[in-house]
Amino acid sequence: MSRSPGRKQDNHKISRELFVLTYGALVAQLCKDYEKDEDVNAYLDRMGYSIGIRLIDDFLARSAVKKCRSYSETADMIAQVAFKMYLGVTPSVSCSSAMGNEFSLILDKNPLVDFVEELPAERASLCYCNLLCGVIRGALEMVQLAAEVTFLQDRLKGDAVTEIGITFLRKPEDRKHKRNK
Amino acid sequence: MAVCIAVIAKENYPLYIRSVPTENELKFHYTVHTSLDVVDEKISAMGKALVDQRELYLGLLYPTEDYKVYGYVTNSKVKFVMVVDSSNTALRDNEIRSMFRKLHNSYTDIMCNPFYNPGDRIHSRAFDTMVNSMMMQVC
C-alpha cells in the first residue's frame, strides 16, 4: 500500500464547477492571446504534458497498480483507473489497429465541456480538451512509453462522440528492464 | 405561453429579444423598453434586501389592452421581461414563476460558457430552443 503519512488521503473534493470554469477560463484566455487555433492547441498540449509528467507519480502512488504487460492493458488502465480517478468518467477502450498499438478512448460524457455549447465560429479547429492529450502523453512518457495522443472525434465539432486516439510508438529495445516504481 | 421574451443587461440594453409574431416586433421592443421604467421603480421600492427567491420575481409590471408584462430581476441586475397575451387563458402565477426560473437557469448556463463575454448579445442555440418552447405556437 502506498500511503505517505504527510499526505491527506481523503481526496480533497473541490467543486466541479470551479474546475470546469477554471479550465474554460484558461482556454478562453489562450484564445485571446493567440490568434491561430493550432497555436492554442499546441500550448494546451504543452501544458497538459507538464501536468502529465507530474501527475503520473500521483496516479501510481494512489492507485498502486501493477506493471502493465501490454499496450492494451495500459490503455485499459488509463481509461478505467486514471480517468475514473481524476475526471470521474470511464471512457470505453477500443483497439483500432491490427498491430495492437493504436487504441481509442471513447468518451460519451466529458466533464470539461459541461458549459461549452459549441465552439465559437472563428475557432472551428480548436481542440478544446487538448490538455487531456498532453496529460496522457506526458504520463506515458514518464513510464517509458512513447505515444502520440490526439483527438480523433470531438463532440464540440459536431461528431457524435469524443474520441481520443493513443498510438504507442514502438521503441526498438524490449521493455523488460523498465521499472515503474 | 409568452409572446415576447427579453433579457436586459444591467445597463439596460437588450441582450436578447425574441417575439413570436415577427411582424409586430417593433411594438414588442417598445413595450419591453417602457417596462424597464416599471422594473426600476419596483427595484428601488423593494430596497436592498433582494435575497429571497420571491423578491427576484417582480410580478405583473403593467397590463395593456392586449398584453400583460411580467418582470424578473436577478441579483446581478439582469432583467428578464416577458410579454404574455391577455386573451390567452390567464396563466397562473406559478407558471410564470417557473418560466422565469427556467430562463434564469438557461441564462446561468450561458454565463458559464467560457467563450461568452458578459455583456455580449446572446447567440446560444440551447437558449433559443428553451425560449421557443415557451413561446406561443402561432403558425
mmCIF file of C-alpha atoms in Angstrom:
data_model
loop_
_atom_site.group_PDB
_atom_site.id
_atom_site.type_symbol
_atom_site.label_atom_id
_atom_site.label_comp_id
_atom_site.label_asym_id
_atom_site.label_seq_id
_atom_site.Cartn_x
_atom_site.Cartn_y
_atom_site.Cartn_z
ATOM 1 C CA MET A 1 0.000 0.000 0.000
ATOM 2 C CA SER A 2 1.395 3.384 -0.799
ATOM 3 C CA ARG A 3 0.408 5.738 1.938
ATOM 4 C CA SER A 4 2.711 8.507 2.939
ATOM 5 C CA PRO A 5 1.956 9.974 6.352
ATOM 6 C CA GLY A 6 2.203 13.602 5.365
ATOM 7 C CA ARG A 7 -0.360 13.298 2.651
ATOM 8 C CA LYS A 8 -4.065 13.604 3.334
ATOM 9 C CA GLN A 9 -5.737 10.554 1.954
ATOM 10 C CA ASP A 10 -9.240 11.937 1.808
ATOM 11 C CA ASN A 11 -9.141 13.019 -1.843
ATOM 12 C CA HIS A 12 -9.844 16.706 -1.352
ATOM 13 C CA LYS A 13 -13.044 17.328 -3.191
ATOM 14 C CA ILE A 14 -13.250 20.704 -4.788
ATOM 15 C CA SER A 15 -16.246 21.946 -6.628
ATOM 16 C CA ARG A 16 -16.566 20.509 -10.086
ATOM 17 C CA GLU A 17 -17.979 23.748 -11.401
ATOM 18 C CA LEU A 18 -14.923 25.584 -10.207
ATOM 19 C CA PHE A 19 -12.651 23.184 -12.041
ATOM 20 C CA VAL A 20 -14.657 23.303 -15.252
ATOM 21 C CA LEU A 21 -14.895 27.091 -15.136
ATOM 22 C CA THR A 22 -11.163 27.357 -14.465
ATOM 23 C CA TYR A 23 -10.377 25.186 -17.457
ATOM 24 C CA GLY A 24 -12.777 27.210 -19.566
ATOM 25 C CA ALA A 25 -11.187 30.459 -18.494
ATOM 26 C CA LEU A 26 -7.791 29.004 -19.355
ATOM 27 C CA VAL A 27 -8.861 28.076 -22.861
ATOM 28 C CA ALA A 28 -10.652 31.391 -23.395
ATOM 29 C CA GLN A 29 -7.576 33.310 -22.314
ATOM 30 C CA LEU A 30 -5.344 31.274 -24.621
ATOM 31 C CA CYS A 31 -7.753 32.028 -27.433
ATOM 32 C CA LYS A 32 -7.435 35.721 -26.700
ATOM 33 C CA ASP A 33 -3.657 35.514 -26.575
ATOM 34 C CA TYR A 34 -3.071 33.517 -29.722
ATOM 35 C CA GLU A 35 -4.821 34.019 -32.990
ATOM 36 C CA LYS A 36 -4.273 30.676 -34.631
ATOM 37 C CA ASP A 37 -6.091 27.582 -33.425
ATOM 38 C CA GLU A 38 -3.002 25.464 -33.990
ATOM 39 C CA ASP A 39 -1.050 27.637 -31.561
ATOM 40 C CA VAL A 40 -3.712 27.299 -28.911
ATOM 41 C CA ASN A 41 -3.842 23.556 -29.425
ATOM 42 C CA ALA A 42 -0.066 23.310 -29.199
ATOM 43 C CA TYR A 43 0.061 25.285 -25.976
ATOM 44 C CA LEU A 44 -2.737 23.272 -24.432
ATOM 45 C CA ASP A 45 -0.839 20.126 -25.327
ATOM 46 C CA ARG A 46 2.335 21.504 -23.824
ATOM 47 C CA MET A 47 0.576 22.446 -20.615
ATOM 48 C CA GLY A 48 -1.004 19.035 -20.476
ATOM 49 C CA TYR A 49 2.389 17.460 -20.953
ATOM 50 C CA SER A 50 3.855 19.249 -17.979
ATOM 51 C CA ILE A 51 0.829 18.249 -15.921
ATOM 52 C CA GLY A 52 1.136 14.646 -17.089
ATOM 53 C CA ILE A 53 4.747 14.185 -16.169
ATOM 54 C CA ARG A 54 3.885 15.181 -12.616
ATOM 55 C CA LEU A 55 0.525 13.536 -12.414
ATOM 56 C CA ILE A 56 1.847 10.071 -13.217
ATOM 57 C CA ASP A 57 3.581 9.816 -9.851
ATOM 58 C CA ASP A 58 0.451 10.818 -8.032
ATOM 59 C CA PHE A 59 -1.510 8.298 -10.044
ATOM 60 C CA LEU A 60 0.907 5.450 -9.396
ATOM 61 C CA ALA A 61 1.060 6.286 -5.729
ATOM 62 C CA ARG A 62 -2.676 6.406 -5.268
ATOM 63 C CA SER A 63 -3.701 3.533 -7.444
ATOM 64 C CA ALA A 64 -0.870 1.103 -6.724
ATOM 65 C CA VAL A 65 -1.457 -0.713 -9.977
ATOM 66 C CA LYS A 66 0.790 -3.455 -11.160
ATOM 67 C CA LYS A 67 3.053 -3.043 -14.121
ATOM 68 C CA CYS A 68 1.162 -3.281 -17.377
ATOM 69 C CA ARG A 69 2.343 -6.074 -19.560
ATOM 70 C CA SER A 70 0.866 -4.960 -22.823
ATOM 71 C CA TYR A 71 -0.311 -1.869 -24.589
ATOM 72 C CA SER A 72 -3.914 -2.861 -24.296
ATOM 73 C CA GLU A 73 -3.550 -3.249 -20.543
ATOM 74 C CA THR A 74 -2.050 0.201 -20.425
ATOM 75 C CA ALA A 75 -4.921 1.656 -22.400
ATOM 76 C CA ASP A 76 -7.418 -0.087 -20.152
ATOM 77 C CA MET A 77 -5.627 1.246 -17.116
ATOM 78 C CA ILE A 78 -5.772 4.788 -18.424
ATOM 79 C CA ALA A 79 -9.450 4.529 -19.208
ATOM 80 C CA GLN A 80 -10.728 2.628 -16.225
ATOM 81 C CA VAL A 81 -8.492 3.789 -13.429
ATOM 82 C CA ALA A 82 -6.940 7.109 -14.337
ATOM 83 C CA PHE A 83 -9.911 8.774 -15.960
ATOM 84 C CA LYS A 84 -12.160 7.483 -13.223
ATOM 85 C CA MET A 85 -9.846 8.803 -10.545
ATOM 86 C CA TYR A 86 -9.332 12.251 -11.958
ATOM 87 C CA LEU A 87 -12.353 13.074 -14.024
ATOM 88 C CA GLY A 88 -14.946 10.680 -12.739
ATOM 89 C CA VAL A 89 -15.788 9.262 -16.144
ATOM 90 C CA THR A 90 -14.848 5.933 -17.657
ATOM 91 C CA PRO A 91 -14.276 6.004 -21.379
ATOM 92 C CA SER A 92 -14.572 2.809 -23.336
ATOM 93 C CA VAL A 93 -11.465 1.448 -24.981
ATOM 94 C CA SER A 94 -11.253 0.005 -28.421
ATOM 95 C CA CYS A 95 -8.237 -1.242 -30.294
ATOM 96 C CA SER A 96 -8.114 0.168 -33.744
ATOM 97 C CA SER A 97 -5.111 -1.445 -35.343
ATOM 98 C CA ALA A 98 -4.065 -4.960 -36.153
ATOM 99 C CA MET A 99 -0.636 -4.401 -34.688
ATOM 100 C CA GLY A 100 -2.118 -3.678 -31.306
ATOM 101 C CA ASN A 101 -0.561 -0.323 -30.703
ATOM 102 C CA GLU A 102 -3.385 2.031 -31.595
ATOM 103 C CA PHE A 103 -6.226 2.482 -29.207
ATOM 104 C CA SER A 104 -9.057 4.878 -28.874
ATOM 105 C CA LEU A 105 -10.848 6.047 -25.793
ATOM 106 C CA ILE A 106 -14.423 6.946 -26.452
ATOM 107 C CA LEU A 107 -15.871 9.446 -24.026
ATOM 108 C CA ASP A 108 -19.579 9.857 -24.035
ATOM 109 C CA LYS A 109 -19.520 12.301 -21.171
ATOM 110 C CA ASN A 110 -16.773 14.845 -20.932
ATOM 111 C CA PRO A 111 -16.985 16.943 -17.780
ATOM 112 C CA LEU A 112 -14.627 19.593 -19.101
ATOM 113 C CA VAL A 113 -17.097 20.723 -21.723
ATOM 114 C CA ASP A 114 -20.084 20.890 -19.403
ATOM 115 C CA PHE A 115 -20.790 24.524 -20.050
ATOM 116 C CA VAL A 116 -19.464 24.902 -23.561
ATOM 117 C CA GLU A 117 -22.247 24.508 -26.031
ATOM 118 C CA GLU A 118 -20.274 24.794 -29.188
ATOM 119 C CA LEU A 119 -17.041 26.311 -30.339
ATOM 120 C CA PRO A 120 -17.209 29.917 -31.492
ATOM 121 C CA ALA A 121 -17.338 30.283 -35.241
ATOM 122 C CA GLU A 122 -13.865 31.700 -35.564
ATOM 123 C CA ARG A 123 -12.335 28.835 -33.588
ATOM 124 C CA ALA A 124 -13.599 25.943 -35.612
ATOM 125 C CA SER A 125 -10.481 23.812 -35.362
ATOM 126 C CA LEU A 126 -9.784 24.340 -31.688
ATOM 127 C CA CYS A 127 -9.308 21.149 -29.726
ATOM 128 C CA TYR A 128 -10.895 22.286 -26.522
ATOM 129 C CA CYS A 129 -9.694 19.365 -24.408
ATOM 130 C CA ASN A 130 -6.244 19.129 -25.885
ATOM 131 C CA LEU A 131 -4.883 19.410 -22.380
ATOM 132 C CA LEU A 132 -6.036 15.843 -21.810
ATOM 133 C CA CYS A 133 -3.967 14.650 -24.753
ATOM 134 C CA GLY A 134 -0.895 16.313 -23.315
ATOM 135 C CA VAL A 135 -1.535 14.806 -19.891
ATOM 136 C CA ILE A 136 -1.770 11.292 -21.305
ATOM 137 C CA ARG A 137 1.298 11.794 -23.452
ATOM 138 C CA GLY A 138 3.373 13.171 -20.572
ATOM 139 C CA ALA A 139 2.284 10.478 -18.176
ATOM 140 C CA LEU A 140 3.087 7.696 -20.625
ATOM 141 C CA GLU A 141 6.447 9.190 -21.379
ATOM 142 C CA MET A 142 7.416 9.078 -17.730
ATOM 143 C CA VAL A 143 6.804 5.341 -17.699
ATOM 144 C CA GLN A 144 8.970 4.941 -20.779
ATOM 145 C CA LEU A 145 6.145 4.562 -23.248
ATOM 146 C CA ALA A 146 6.295 6.968 -26.120
ATOM 147 C CA ALA A 147 2.912 7.678 -27.568
ATOM 148 C CA GLU A 148 1.080 10.068 -29.775
ATOM 149 C CA VAL A 149 -2.221 11.207 -28.435
ATOM 150 C CA THR A 150 -4.706 13.179 -30.469
ATOM 151 C CA PHE A 151 -8.386 13.834 -30.727
ATOM 152 C CA LEU A 152 -9.970 11.759 -33.439
ATOM 153 C CA GLN A 153 -13.506 12.953 -32.949
ATOM 154 C CA ASP A 154 -14.840 15.824 -30.923
ATOM 155 C CA ARG A 155 -18.414 16.420 -29.921
ATOM 156 C CA LEU A 156 -17.850 20.129 -29.920
ATOM 157 C CA LYS A 157 -17.040 19.976 -33.593
ATOM 158 C CA GLY A 158 -20.189 18.130 -34.425
ATOM 159 C CA ASP A 159 -19.127 14.500 -34.204
ATOM 160 C CA ALA A 160 -21.242 12.032 -32.347
ATOM 161 C CA VAL A 161 -18.768 11.209 -29.609
ATOM 162 C CA THR A 162 -15.463 12.426 -28.296
ATOM 163 C CA GLU A 163 -12.675 10.050 -29.200
ATOM 164 C CA ILE A 164 -9.071 10.238 -28.097
ATOM 165 C CA GLY A 165 -6.600 8.173 -30.099
ATOM 166 C CA ILE A 166 -3.476 6.812 -28.444
ATOM 167 C CA THR A 167 -0.789 5.424 -30.724
ATOM 168 C CA PHE A 168 2.053 3.720 -28.938
ATOM 169 C CA LEU A 169 5.295 4.211 -30.771
ATOM 170 C CA ARG A 170 7.335 1.051 -30.592
ATOM 171 C CA LYS A 171 10.766 1.503 -29.162
ATOM 172 C CA PRO A 172 13.487 -0.669 -30.640
ATOM 173 C CA GLU A 173 14.529 -2.290 -27.363
ATOM 174 C CA ASP A 174 12.334 -4.521 -25.308
ATOM 175 C CA ARG A 175 10.522 -3.268 -22.237
ATOM 176 C CA LYS A 176 11.908 -5.931 -19.949
ATOM 177 C CA HIS A 177 14.096 -3.663 -17.890
ATOM 178 C CA LYS A 178 11.578 -0.986 -17.201
ATOM 179 C CA ARG A 179 10.593 -0.422 -13.627
ATOM 180 C CA ASN A 180 7.710 1.804 -12.771
ATOM 181 C CA LYS A 181 8.396 2.349 -9.120
ATOM 182 C CA MET B 1 -47.381 30.931 -23.473
ATOM 183 C CA ALA B 2 -45.336 34.027 -23.888
ATOM 184 C CA VAL B 3 -45.445 36.281 -26.882
ATOM 185 C CA CYS B 4 -42.173 38.077 -26.318
ATOM 186 C CA ILE B 5 -39.229 37.351 -24.082
ATOM 187 C CA ALA B 6 -36.386 39.751 -23.457
ATOM 188 C CA VAL B 7 -33.186 39.635 -21.461
ATOM 189 C CA ILE B 8 -31.938 43.075 -20.483
ATOM 190 C CA ALA B 9 -28.468 43.756 -19.184
ATOM 191 C CA LYS B 10 -27.605 45.715 -16.108
ATOM 192 C CA GLU B 11 -27.007 48.811 -18.188
ATOM 193 C CA ASN B 12 -30.482 48.473 -19.652
ATOM 194 C CA TYR B 13 -29.598 47.395 -23.130
ATOM 195 C CA PRO B 14 -31.042 44.228 -24.574
ATOM 196 C CA LEU B 15 -29.014 41.048 -24.587
ATOM 197 C CA TYR B 16 -31.728 39.006 -26.191
ATOM 198 C CA ILE B 17 -35.154 39.823 -27.543
ATOM 199 C CA ARG B 18 -37.399 37.339 -29.227
ATOM 200 C CA SER B 19 -41.021 37.715 -30.153
ATOM 201 C CA VAL B 20 -43.286 35.293 -31.877
ATOM 202 C CA PRO B 21 -45.459 37.189 -34.349
ATOM 203 C CA THR B 22 -42.491 38.666 -36.074
ATOM 204 C CA GLU B 23 -44.318 41.368 -37.949
ATOM 205 C CA ASN B 24 -45.053 43.404 -34.858
ATOM 206 C CA GLU B 25 -41.576 43.083 -33.467
ATOM 207 C CA LEU B 26 -41.022 46.789 -33.017
ATOM 208 C CA LYS B 27 -44.112 47.148 -30.885
ATOM 209 C CA PHE B 28 -42.817 44.491 -28.520
ATOM 210 C CA HIS B 29 -39.436 46.115 -28.382
ATOM 211 C CA TYR B 30 -41.143 49.340 -27.388
ATOM 212 C CA THR B 31 -43.274 47.600 -24.774
ATOM 213 C CA VAL B 32 -40.215 45.991 -23.231
ATOM 214 C CA HIS B 33 -38.391 49.286 -23.250
ATOM 215 C CA THR B 34 -41.134 51.105 -21.447
ATOM 216 C CA SER B 35 -41.485 48.287 -18.940
ATOM 217 C CA LEU B 36 -37.918 48.897 -17.839
ATOM 218 C CA ASP B 37 -39.086 52.013 -16.020
ATOM 219 C CA VAL B 38 -41.568 49.988 -14.051
ATOM 220 C CA VAL B 39 -38.856 47.451 -13.259
ATOM 221 C CA ASP B 40 -36.579 50.139 -11.921
ATOM 222 C CA GLU B 41 -39.412 51.525 -9.854
ATOM 223 C CA LYS B 42 -40.103 48.154 -8.313
ATOM 224 C CA ILE B 43 -36.459 47.520 -7.596
ATOM 225 C CA SER B 44 -35.980 50.796 -5.821
ATOM 226 C CA ALA B 45 -39.218 50.309 -3.904
ATOM 227 C CA MET B 46 -38.090 46.941 -2.623
ATOM 228 C CA GLY B 47 -34.962 48.310 -1.070
ATOM 229 C CA LYS B 48 -31.720 46.489 -0.536
ATOM 230 C CA ALA B 49 -32.960 43.073 0.531
ATOM 231 C CA LEU B 50 -33.094 41.098 -2.696
ATOM 232 C CA VAL B 51 -32.043 37.769 -1.316
ATOM 233 C CA ASP B 52 -35.233 35.790 -1.319
ATOM 234 C CA GLN B 53 -36.328 33.978 -4.456
ATOM 235 C CA ARG B 54 -39.715 35.608 -4.204
ATOM 236 C CA GLU B 55 -38.234 39.048 -4.472
ATOM 237 C CA LEU B 56 -36.444 38.197 -7.687
ATOM 238 C CA TYR B 57 -39.796 37.773 -9.318
ATOM 239 C CA LEU B 58 -41.393 41.172 -9.760
ATOM 240 C CA GLY B 59 -44.801 40.016 -10.870
ATOM 241 C CA LEU B 60 -47.116 41.777 -13.219
ATOM 242 C CA LEU B 61 -45.493 45.027 -14.245
ATOM 243 C CA TYR B 62 -48.410 46.527 -16.056
ATOM 244 C CA PRO B 63 -51.290 45.340 -18.191
ATOM 245 C CA THR B 64 -52.053 46.846 -21.558
ATOM 246 C CA GLU B 65 -55.166 46.255 -23.566
ATOM 247 C CA ASP B 66 -53.834 43.153 -25.296
ATOM 248 C CA TYR B 67 -50.884 42.065 -23.229
ATOM 249 C CA LYS B 68 -49.591 41.633 -19.744
ATOM 250 C CA VAL B 69 -45.975 42.275 -18.949
ATOM 251 C CA TYR B 70 -44.131 40.345 -16.252
ATOM 252 C CA GLY B 71 -40.718 41.056 -14.867
ATOM 253 C CA TYR B 72 -37.925 39.251 -13.022
ATOM 254 C CA VAL B 73 -34.612 40.633 -11.910
ATOM 255 C CA THR B 74 -31.543 38.652 -10.921
ATOM 256 C CA ASN B 75 -29.094 39.516 -8.218
ATOM 257 C CA SER B 76 -26.689 40.792 -10.831
ATOM 258 C CA LYS B 77 -29.348 43.241 -12.052
ATOM 259 C CA VAL B 78 -30.031 41.387 -15.264
ATOM 260 C CA LYS B 79 -33.712 41.670 -16.052
ATOM 261 C CA PHE B 80 -35.996 39.242 -17.759
ATOM 262 C CA VAL B 81 -39.154 40.687 -19.228
ATOM 263 C CA MET B 82 -41.951 38.533 -20.534
ATOM 264 C CA VAL B 83 -44.922 39.745 -22.524
ATOM 265 C CA VAL B 84 -47.919 37.466 -22.395
ATOM 266 C CA ASP B 85 -51.081 37.573 -24.437
ATOM 267 C CA SER B 86 -54.044 38.613 -22.316
ATOM 268 C CA SER B 87 -56.529 36.735 -24.406
ATOM 269 C CA ASN B 88 -54.733 33.541 -23.562
ATOM 270 C CA THR B 89 -56.250 31.696 -20.605
ATOM 271 C CA ALA B 90 -54.877 33.509 -17.629
ATOM 272 C CA LEU B 91 -51.595 31.909 -16.834
ATOM 273 C CA ARG B 92 -51.219 31.185 -13.177
ATOM 274 C CA ASP B 93 -48.587 32.989 -11.225
ATOM 275 C CA ASN B 94 -46.765 29.730 -10.574
ATOM 276 C CA GLU B 95 -46.423 29.024 -14.236
ATOM 277 C CA ILE B 96 -44.936 32.433 -14.876
ATOM 278 C CA ARG B 97 -42.560 31.929 -11.992
ATOM 279 C CA SER B 98 -41.440 28.570 -13.318
ATOM 280 C CA MET B 99 -40.911 30.055 -16.767
ATOM 281 C CA PHE B 100 -38.719 32.732 -15.262
ATOM 282 C CA ARG B 101 -36.844 30.141 -13.281
ATOM 283 C CA LYS B 102 -36.114 28.185 -16.452
ATOM 284 C CA LEU B 103 -34.962 31.380 -18.116
ATOM 285 C CA HIS B 104 -32.699 32.119 -15.209
ATOM 286 C CA ASN B 105 -31.201 28.627 -15.292
ATOM 287 C CA SER B 106 -30.534 28.854 -19.006
ATOM 288 C CA TYR B 107 -29.029 32.270 -18.519
ATOM 289 C CA THR B 108 -26.602 30.980 -15.896
ATOM 290 C CA ASP B 109 -25.616 28.177 -18.241
ATOM 291 C CA ILE B 110 -24.760 30.755 -20.863
ATOM 292 C CA MET B 111 -22.757 32.785 -18.385
ATOM 293 C CA CYS B 112 -20.695 29.691 -17.596
ATOM 294 C CA ASN B 113 -19.701 29.288 -21.214
ATOM 295 C CA PRO B 114 -16.052 30.386 -21.270
ATOM 296 C CA PHE B 115 -16.415 31.859 -24.723
ATOM 297 C CA TYR B 116 -19.259 34.132 -23.742
ATOM 298 C CA ASN B 117 -18.258 37.612 -22.629
ATOM 299 C CA PRO B 118 -20.756 39.105 -20.196
ATOM 300 C CA GLY B 119 -22.416 41.981 -21.949
ATOM 301 C CA ASP B 120 -22.437 40.374 -25.374
ATOM 302 C CA ARG B 121 -25.637 39.572 -27.170
ATOM 303 C CA ILE B 122 -26.789 36.045 -26.546
ATOM 304 C CA HIS B 123 -26.394 33.717 -29.506
ATOM 305 C CA SER B 124 -26.902 30.334 -27.955
ATOM 306 C CA ARG B 125 -28.810 27.520 -29.583
ATOM 307 C CA ALA B 126 -29.797 25.943 -26.295
ATOM 308 C CA PHE B 127 -31.216 29.245 -25.097
ATOM 309 C CA ASP B 128 -33.129 29.670 -28.351
ATOM 310 C CA THR B 129 -34.597 26.192 -28.008
ATOM 311 C CA MET B 130 -35.688 26.876 -24.469
ATOM 312 C CA VAL B 131 -37.239 30.201 -25.389
ATOM 313 C CA ASN B 132 -39.009 28.636 -28.357
ATOM 314 C CA SER B 133 -40.537 26.072 -26.090
ATOM 315 C CA MET B 134 -42.022 28.867 -24.017
ATOM 316 C CA MET B 135 -43.345 30.925 -26.870
ATOM 317 C CA MET B 136 -46.740 30.566 -28.373
ATOM 318 C CA GLN B 137 -47.125 28.440 -31.456
ATOM 319 C CA VAL B 138 -48.582 30.931 -33.905
ATOM 320 C CA CYS B 139 -48.277 29.104 -37.182
#
